[in-house]
CSV table of N, CA and C in Angstrom, one decimal:
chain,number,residue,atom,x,y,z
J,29,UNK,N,-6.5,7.2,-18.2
J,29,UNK,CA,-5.2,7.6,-17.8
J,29,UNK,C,-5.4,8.7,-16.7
J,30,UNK,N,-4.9,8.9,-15.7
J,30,UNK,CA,-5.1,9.8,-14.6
J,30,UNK,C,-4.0,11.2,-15.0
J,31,UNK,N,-5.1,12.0,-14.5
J,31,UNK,CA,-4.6,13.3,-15.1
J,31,UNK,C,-3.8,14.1,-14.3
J,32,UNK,N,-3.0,15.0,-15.0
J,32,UNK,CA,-1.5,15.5,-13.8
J,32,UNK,C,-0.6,15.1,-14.4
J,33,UNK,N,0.3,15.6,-13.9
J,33,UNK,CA,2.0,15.5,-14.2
J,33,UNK,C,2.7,13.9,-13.6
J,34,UNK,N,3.4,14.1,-13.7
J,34,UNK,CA,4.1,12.5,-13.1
J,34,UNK,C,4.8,12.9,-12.0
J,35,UNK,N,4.9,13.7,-11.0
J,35,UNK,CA,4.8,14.2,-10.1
J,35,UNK,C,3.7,13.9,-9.5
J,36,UNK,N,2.7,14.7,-10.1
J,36,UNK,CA,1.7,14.6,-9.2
J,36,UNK,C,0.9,13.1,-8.9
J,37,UNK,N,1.2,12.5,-10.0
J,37,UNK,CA,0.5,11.1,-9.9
J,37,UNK,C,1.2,10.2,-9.1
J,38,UNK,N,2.7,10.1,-8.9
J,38,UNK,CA,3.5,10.0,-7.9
J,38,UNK,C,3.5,10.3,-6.5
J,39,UNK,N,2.4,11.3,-6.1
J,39,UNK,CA,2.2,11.9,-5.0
J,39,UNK,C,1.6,11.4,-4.3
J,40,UNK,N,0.7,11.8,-5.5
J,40,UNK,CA,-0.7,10.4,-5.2
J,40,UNK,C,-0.7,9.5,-4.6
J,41,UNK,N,0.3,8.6,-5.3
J,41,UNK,CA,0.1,7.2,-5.4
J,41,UNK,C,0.5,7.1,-3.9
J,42,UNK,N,1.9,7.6,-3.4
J,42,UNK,CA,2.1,7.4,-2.4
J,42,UNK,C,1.3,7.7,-0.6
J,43,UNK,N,0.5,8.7,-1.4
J,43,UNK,CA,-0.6,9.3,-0.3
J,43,UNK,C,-1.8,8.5,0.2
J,44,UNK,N,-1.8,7.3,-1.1
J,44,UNK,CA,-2.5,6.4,-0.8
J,44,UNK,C,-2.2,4.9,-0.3
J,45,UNK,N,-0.4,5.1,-0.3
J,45,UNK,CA,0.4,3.8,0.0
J,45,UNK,C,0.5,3.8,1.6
J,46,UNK,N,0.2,5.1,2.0
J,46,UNK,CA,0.3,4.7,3.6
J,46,UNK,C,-1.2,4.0,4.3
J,47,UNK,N,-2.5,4.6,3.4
J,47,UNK,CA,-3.4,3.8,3.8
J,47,UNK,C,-3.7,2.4,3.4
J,48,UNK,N,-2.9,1.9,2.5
J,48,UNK,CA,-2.2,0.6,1.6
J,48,UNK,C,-2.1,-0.4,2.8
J,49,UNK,N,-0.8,0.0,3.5
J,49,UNK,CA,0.3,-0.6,4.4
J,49,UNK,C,-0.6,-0.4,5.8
J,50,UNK,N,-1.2,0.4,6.8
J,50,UNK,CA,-1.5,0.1,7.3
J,50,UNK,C,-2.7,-0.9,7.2
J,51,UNK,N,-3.7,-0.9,6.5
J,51,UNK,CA,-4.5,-2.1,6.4
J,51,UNK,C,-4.3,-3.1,6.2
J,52,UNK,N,-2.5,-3.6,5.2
J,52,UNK,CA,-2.4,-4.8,6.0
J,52,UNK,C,-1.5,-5.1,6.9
J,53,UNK,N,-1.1,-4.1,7.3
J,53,UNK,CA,-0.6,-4.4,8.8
J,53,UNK,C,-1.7,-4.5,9.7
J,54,UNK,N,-2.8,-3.9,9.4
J,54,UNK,CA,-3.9,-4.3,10.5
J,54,UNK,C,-4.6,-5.9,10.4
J,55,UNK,N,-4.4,-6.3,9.0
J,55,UNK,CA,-5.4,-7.4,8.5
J,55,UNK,C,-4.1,-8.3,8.8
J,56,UNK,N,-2.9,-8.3,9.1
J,56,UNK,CA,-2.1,-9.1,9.4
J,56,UNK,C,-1.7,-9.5,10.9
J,57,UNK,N,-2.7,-8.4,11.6
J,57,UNK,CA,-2.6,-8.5,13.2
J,57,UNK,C,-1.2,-8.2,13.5
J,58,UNK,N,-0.5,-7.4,13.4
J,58,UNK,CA,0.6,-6.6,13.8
J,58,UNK,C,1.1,-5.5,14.1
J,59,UNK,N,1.3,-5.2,15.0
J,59,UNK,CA,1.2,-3.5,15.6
J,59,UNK,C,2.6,-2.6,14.7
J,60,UNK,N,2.1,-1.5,15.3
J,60,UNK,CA,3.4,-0.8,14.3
J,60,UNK,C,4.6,-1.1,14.9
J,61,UNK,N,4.5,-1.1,15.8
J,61,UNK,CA,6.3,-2.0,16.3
J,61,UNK,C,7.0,-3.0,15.6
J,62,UNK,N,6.1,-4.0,15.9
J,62,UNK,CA,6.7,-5.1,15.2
J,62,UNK,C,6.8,-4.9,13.8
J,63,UNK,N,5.9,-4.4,12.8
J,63,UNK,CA,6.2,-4.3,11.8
J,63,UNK,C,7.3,-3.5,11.2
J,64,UNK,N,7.1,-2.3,11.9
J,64,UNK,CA,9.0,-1.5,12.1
J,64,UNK,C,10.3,-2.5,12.3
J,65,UNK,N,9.8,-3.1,13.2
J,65,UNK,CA,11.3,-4.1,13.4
J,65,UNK,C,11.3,-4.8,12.6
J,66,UNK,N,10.3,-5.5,11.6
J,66,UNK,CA,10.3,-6.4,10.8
J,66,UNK,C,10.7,-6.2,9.4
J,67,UNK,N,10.8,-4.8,8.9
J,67,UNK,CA,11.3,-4.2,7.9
J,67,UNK,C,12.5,-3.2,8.0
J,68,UNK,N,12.9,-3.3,9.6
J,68,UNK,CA,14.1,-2.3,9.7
J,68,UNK,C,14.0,-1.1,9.7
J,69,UNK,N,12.8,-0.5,10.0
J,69,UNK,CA,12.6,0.8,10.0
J,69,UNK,C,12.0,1.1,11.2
J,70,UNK,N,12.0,2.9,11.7
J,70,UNK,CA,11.9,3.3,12.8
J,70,UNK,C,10.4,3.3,13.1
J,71,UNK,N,10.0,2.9,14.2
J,71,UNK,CA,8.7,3.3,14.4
J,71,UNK,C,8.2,4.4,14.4
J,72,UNK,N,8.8,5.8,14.2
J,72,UNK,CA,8.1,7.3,14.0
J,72,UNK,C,8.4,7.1,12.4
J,73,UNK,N,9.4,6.5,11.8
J,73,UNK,CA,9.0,6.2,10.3
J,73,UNK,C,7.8,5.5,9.8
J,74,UNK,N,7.8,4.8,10.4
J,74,UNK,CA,6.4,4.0,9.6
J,74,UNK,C,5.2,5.0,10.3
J,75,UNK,N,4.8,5.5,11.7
J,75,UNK,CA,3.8,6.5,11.5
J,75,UNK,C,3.5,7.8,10.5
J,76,UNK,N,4.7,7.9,10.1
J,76,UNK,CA,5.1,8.9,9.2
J,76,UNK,C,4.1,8.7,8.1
J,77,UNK,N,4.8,7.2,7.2
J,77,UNK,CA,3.8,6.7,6.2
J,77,UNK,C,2.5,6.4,6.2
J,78,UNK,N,2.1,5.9,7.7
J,78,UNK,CA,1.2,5.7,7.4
J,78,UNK,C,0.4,7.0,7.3
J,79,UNK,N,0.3,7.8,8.0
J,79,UNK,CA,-0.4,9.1,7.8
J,79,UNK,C,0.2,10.2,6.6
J,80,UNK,N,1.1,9.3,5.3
J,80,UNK,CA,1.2,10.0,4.5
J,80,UNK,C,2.0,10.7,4.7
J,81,UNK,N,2.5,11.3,5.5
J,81,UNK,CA,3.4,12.4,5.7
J,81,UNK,C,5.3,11.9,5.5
J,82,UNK,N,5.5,11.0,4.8
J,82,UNK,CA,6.7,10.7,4.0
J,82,UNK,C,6.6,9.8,2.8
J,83,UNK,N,7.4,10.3,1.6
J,83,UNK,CA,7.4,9.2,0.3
J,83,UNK,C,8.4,8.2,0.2
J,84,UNK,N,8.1,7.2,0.7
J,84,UNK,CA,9.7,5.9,0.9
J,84,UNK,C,10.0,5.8,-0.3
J,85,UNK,N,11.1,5.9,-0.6
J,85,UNK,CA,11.8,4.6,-1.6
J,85,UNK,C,11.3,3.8,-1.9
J,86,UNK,N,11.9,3.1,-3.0
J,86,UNK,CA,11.3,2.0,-3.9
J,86,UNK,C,11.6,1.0,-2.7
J,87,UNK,N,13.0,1.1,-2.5
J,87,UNK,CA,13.8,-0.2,-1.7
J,87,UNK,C,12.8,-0.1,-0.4
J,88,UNK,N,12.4,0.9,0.5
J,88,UNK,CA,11.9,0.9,1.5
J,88,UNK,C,10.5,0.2,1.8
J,89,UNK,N,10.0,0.3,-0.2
J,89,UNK,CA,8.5,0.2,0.0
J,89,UNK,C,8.5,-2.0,-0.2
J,90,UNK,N,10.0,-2.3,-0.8
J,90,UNK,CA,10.3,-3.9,-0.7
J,90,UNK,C,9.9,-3.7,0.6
J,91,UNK,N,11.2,-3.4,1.3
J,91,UNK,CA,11.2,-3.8,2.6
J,91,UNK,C,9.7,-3.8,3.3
J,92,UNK,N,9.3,-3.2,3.4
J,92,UNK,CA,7.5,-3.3,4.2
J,92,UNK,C,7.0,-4.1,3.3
J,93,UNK,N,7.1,-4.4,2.3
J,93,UNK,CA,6.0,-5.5,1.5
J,93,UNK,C,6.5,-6.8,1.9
J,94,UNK,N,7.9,-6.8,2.2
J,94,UNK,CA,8.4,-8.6,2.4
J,94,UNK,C,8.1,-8.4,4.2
J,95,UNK,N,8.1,-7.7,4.7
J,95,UNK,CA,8.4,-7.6,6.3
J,95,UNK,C,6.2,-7.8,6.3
J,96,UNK,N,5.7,-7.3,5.6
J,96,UNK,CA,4.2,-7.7,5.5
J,96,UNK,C,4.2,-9.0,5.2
J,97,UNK,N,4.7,-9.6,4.2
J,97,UNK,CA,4.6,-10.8,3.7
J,97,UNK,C,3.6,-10.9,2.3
J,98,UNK,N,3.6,-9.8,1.5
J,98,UNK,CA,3.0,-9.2,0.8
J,98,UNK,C,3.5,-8.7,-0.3
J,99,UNK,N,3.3,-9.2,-1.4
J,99,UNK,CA,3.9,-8.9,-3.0
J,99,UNK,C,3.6,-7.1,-3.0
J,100,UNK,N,4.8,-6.5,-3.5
J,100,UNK,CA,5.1,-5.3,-3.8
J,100,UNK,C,3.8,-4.6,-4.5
J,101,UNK,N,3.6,-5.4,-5.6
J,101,UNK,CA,2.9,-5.4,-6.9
J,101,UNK,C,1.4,-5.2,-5.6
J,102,UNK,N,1.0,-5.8,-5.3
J,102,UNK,CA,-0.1,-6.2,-4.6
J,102,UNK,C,-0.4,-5.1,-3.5
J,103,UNK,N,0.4,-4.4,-3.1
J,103,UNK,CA,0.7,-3.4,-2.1
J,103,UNK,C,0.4,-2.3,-2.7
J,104,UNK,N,1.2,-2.0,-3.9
J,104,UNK,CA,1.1,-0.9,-5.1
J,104,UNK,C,-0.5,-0.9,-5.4
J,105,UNK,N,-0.9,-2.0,-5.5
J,105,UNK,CA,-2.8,-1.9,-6.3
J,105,UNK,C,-3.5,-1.4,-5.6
J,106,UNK,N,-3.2,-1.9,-4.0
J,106,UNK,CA,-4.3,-1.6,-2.8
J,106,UNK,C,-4.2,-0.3,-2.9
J,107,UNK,N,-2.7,0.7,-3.2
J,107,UNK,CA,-2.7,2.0,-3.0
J,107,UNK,C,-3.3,3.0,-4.2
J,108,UNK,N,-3.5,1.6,-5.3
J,108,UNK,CA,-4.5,2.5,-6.6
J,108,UNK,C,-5.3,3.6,-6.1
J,109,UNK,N,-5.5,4.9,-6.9
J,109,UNK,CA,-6.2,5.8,-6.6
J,109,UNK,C,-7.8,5.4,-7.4
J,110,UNK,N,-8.9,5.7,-7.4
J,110,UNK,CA,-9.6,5.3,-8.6
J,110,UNK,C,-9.5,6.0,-9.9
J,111,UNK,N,-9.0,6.8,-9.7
J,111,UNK,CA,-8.6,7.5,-11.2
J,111,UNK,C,-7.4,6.5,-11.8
J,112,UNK,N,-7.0,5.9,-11.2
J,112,UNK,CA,-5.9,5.1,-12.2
J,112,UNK,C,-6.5,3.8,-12.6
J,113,UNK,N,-7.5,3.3,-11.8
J,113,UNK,CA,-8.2,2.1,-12.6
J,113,UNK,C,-9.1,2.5,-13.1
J,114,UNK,N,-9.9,4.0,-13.5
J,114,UNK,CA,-10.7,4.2,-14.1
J,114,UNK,C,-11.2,3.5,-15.7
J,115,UNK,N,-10.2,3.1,-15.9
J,115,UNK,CA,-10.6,2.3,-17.4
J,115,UNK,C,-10.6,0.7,-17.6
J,116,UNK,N,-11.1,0.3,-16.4
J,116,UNK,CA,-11.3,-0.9,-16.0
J,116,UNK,C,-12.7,-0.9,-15.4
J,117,UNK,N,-13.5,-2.3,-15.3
J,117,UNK,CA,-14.9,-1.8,-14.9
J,117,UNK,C,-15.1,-2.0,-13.8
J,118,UNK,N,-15.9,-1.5,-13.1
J,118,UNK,CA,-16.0,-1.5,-11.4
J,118,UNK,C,-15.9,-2.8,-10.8
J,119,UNK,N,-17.0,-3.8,-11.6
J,119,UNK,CA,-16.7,-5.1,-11.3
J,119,UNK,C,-15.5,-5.8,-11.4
J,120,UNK,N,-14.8,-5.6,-12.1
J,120,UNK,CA,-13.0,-5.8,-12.4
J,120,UNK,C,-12.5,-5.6,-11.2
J,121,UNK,N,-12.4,-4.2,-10.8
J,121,UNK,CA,-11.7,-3.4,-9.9
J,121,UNK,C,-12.0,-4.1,-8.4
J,122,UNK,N,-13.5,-4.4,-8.0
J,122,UNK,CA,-13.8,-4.8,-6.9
J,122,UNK,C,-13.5,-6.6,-7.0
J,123,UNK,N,-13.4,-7.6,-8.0
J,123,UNK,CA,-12.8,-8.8,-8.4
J,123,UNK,C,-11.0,-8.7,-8.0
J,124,UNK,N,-10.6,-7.7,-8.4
J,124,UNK,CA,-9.4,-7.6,-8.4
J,124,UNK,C,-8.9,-7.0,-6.6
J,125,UNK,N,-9.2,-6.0,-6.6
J,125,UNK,CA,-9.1,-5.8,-5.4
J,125,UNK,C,-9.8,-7.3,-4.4
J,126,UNK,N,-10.8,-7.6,-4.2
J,126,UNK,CA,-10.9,-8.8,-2.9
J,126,UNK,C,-9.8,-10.0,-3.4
J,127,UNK,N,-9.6,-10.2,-4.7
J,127,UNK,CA,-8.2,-11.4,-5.2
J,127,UNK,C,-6.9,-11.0,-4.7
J,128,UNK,N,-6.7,-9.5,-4.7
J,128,UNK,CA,-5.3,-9.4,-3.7
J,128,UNK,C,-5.6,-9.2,-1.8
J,129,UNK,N,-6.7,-8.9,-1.9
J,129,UNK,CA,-6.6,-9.4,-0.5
J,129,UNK,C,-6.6,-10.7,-0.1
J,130,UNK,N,-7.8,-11.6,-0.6
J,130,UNK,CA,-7.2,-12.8,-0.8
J,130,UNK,C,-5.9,-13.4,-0.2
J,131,UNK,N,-4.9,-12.9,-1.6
J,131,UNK,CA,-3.4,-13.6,-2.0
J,131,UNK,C,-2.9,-12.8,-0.4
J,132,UNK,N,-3.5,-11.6,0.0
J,132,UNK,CA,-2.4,-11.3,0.7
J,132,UNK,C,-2.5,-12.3,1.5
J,133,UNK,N,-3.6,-12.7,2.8
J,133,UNK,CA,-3.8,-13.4,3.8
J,133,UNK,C,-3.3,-14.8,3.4
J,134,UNK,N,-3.4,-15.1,2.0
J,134,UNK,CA,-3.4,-17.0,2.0
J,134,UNK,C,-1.2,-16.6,2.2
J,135,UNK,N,-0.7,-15.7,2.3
J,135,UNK,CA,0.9,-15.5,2.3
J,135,UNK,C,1.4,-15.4,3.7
């Protein structure tokens, strides 16, 4: 279980959801333009996230996962910290992580 308040684990998570989102916006060959237009959001918004420096909404973080073409769920894992899969074994973690890269690209 990762340690901290639920704040802070929340902080987290999201500090790692902008390095999440640009990787597959990179592994999807789409610049941050398009992908802004593709989710309805501003292009100084999404540099925002990606460099972490804003916490989107739930609804906002749909919208970038369907405008990626990318399960929510699947977006949320890439942005796992390793302290939250810590009680899973490395080989799991690296099985699991290349399966949602995988799912993302075969979408």
């Amino acid at each position: 279980m990762p340690s901290g308040t639920a704040s802070q684990i929340i902080q987290k998570r999201f500090m790692q959801l902008g390095k999440a989102i640009k990787m597959c916006r990179e592994r999807k060959g789409l610049s941050r333009t398009e992908l802004a237009d593709k989710a309805g959001i501003s292009l100084s918004y999404l540099s925002l996230l990606e460099k972490n420096g804003r916490d989107p909404s739930v609804s906002k973080v749909k919208d970038i996962s369907d405008a990626l073409d990318v399960p929510t769920s699947i977006l949320m894992f890439l942005a796992s910290d390793k302290d939250e899969i810590e009680s899973i074994s490395p080989e799991l973690a690296e099985k699991l992580s290349l399966l949602s890269l995988k799912l993302m690209e075969s979408h």
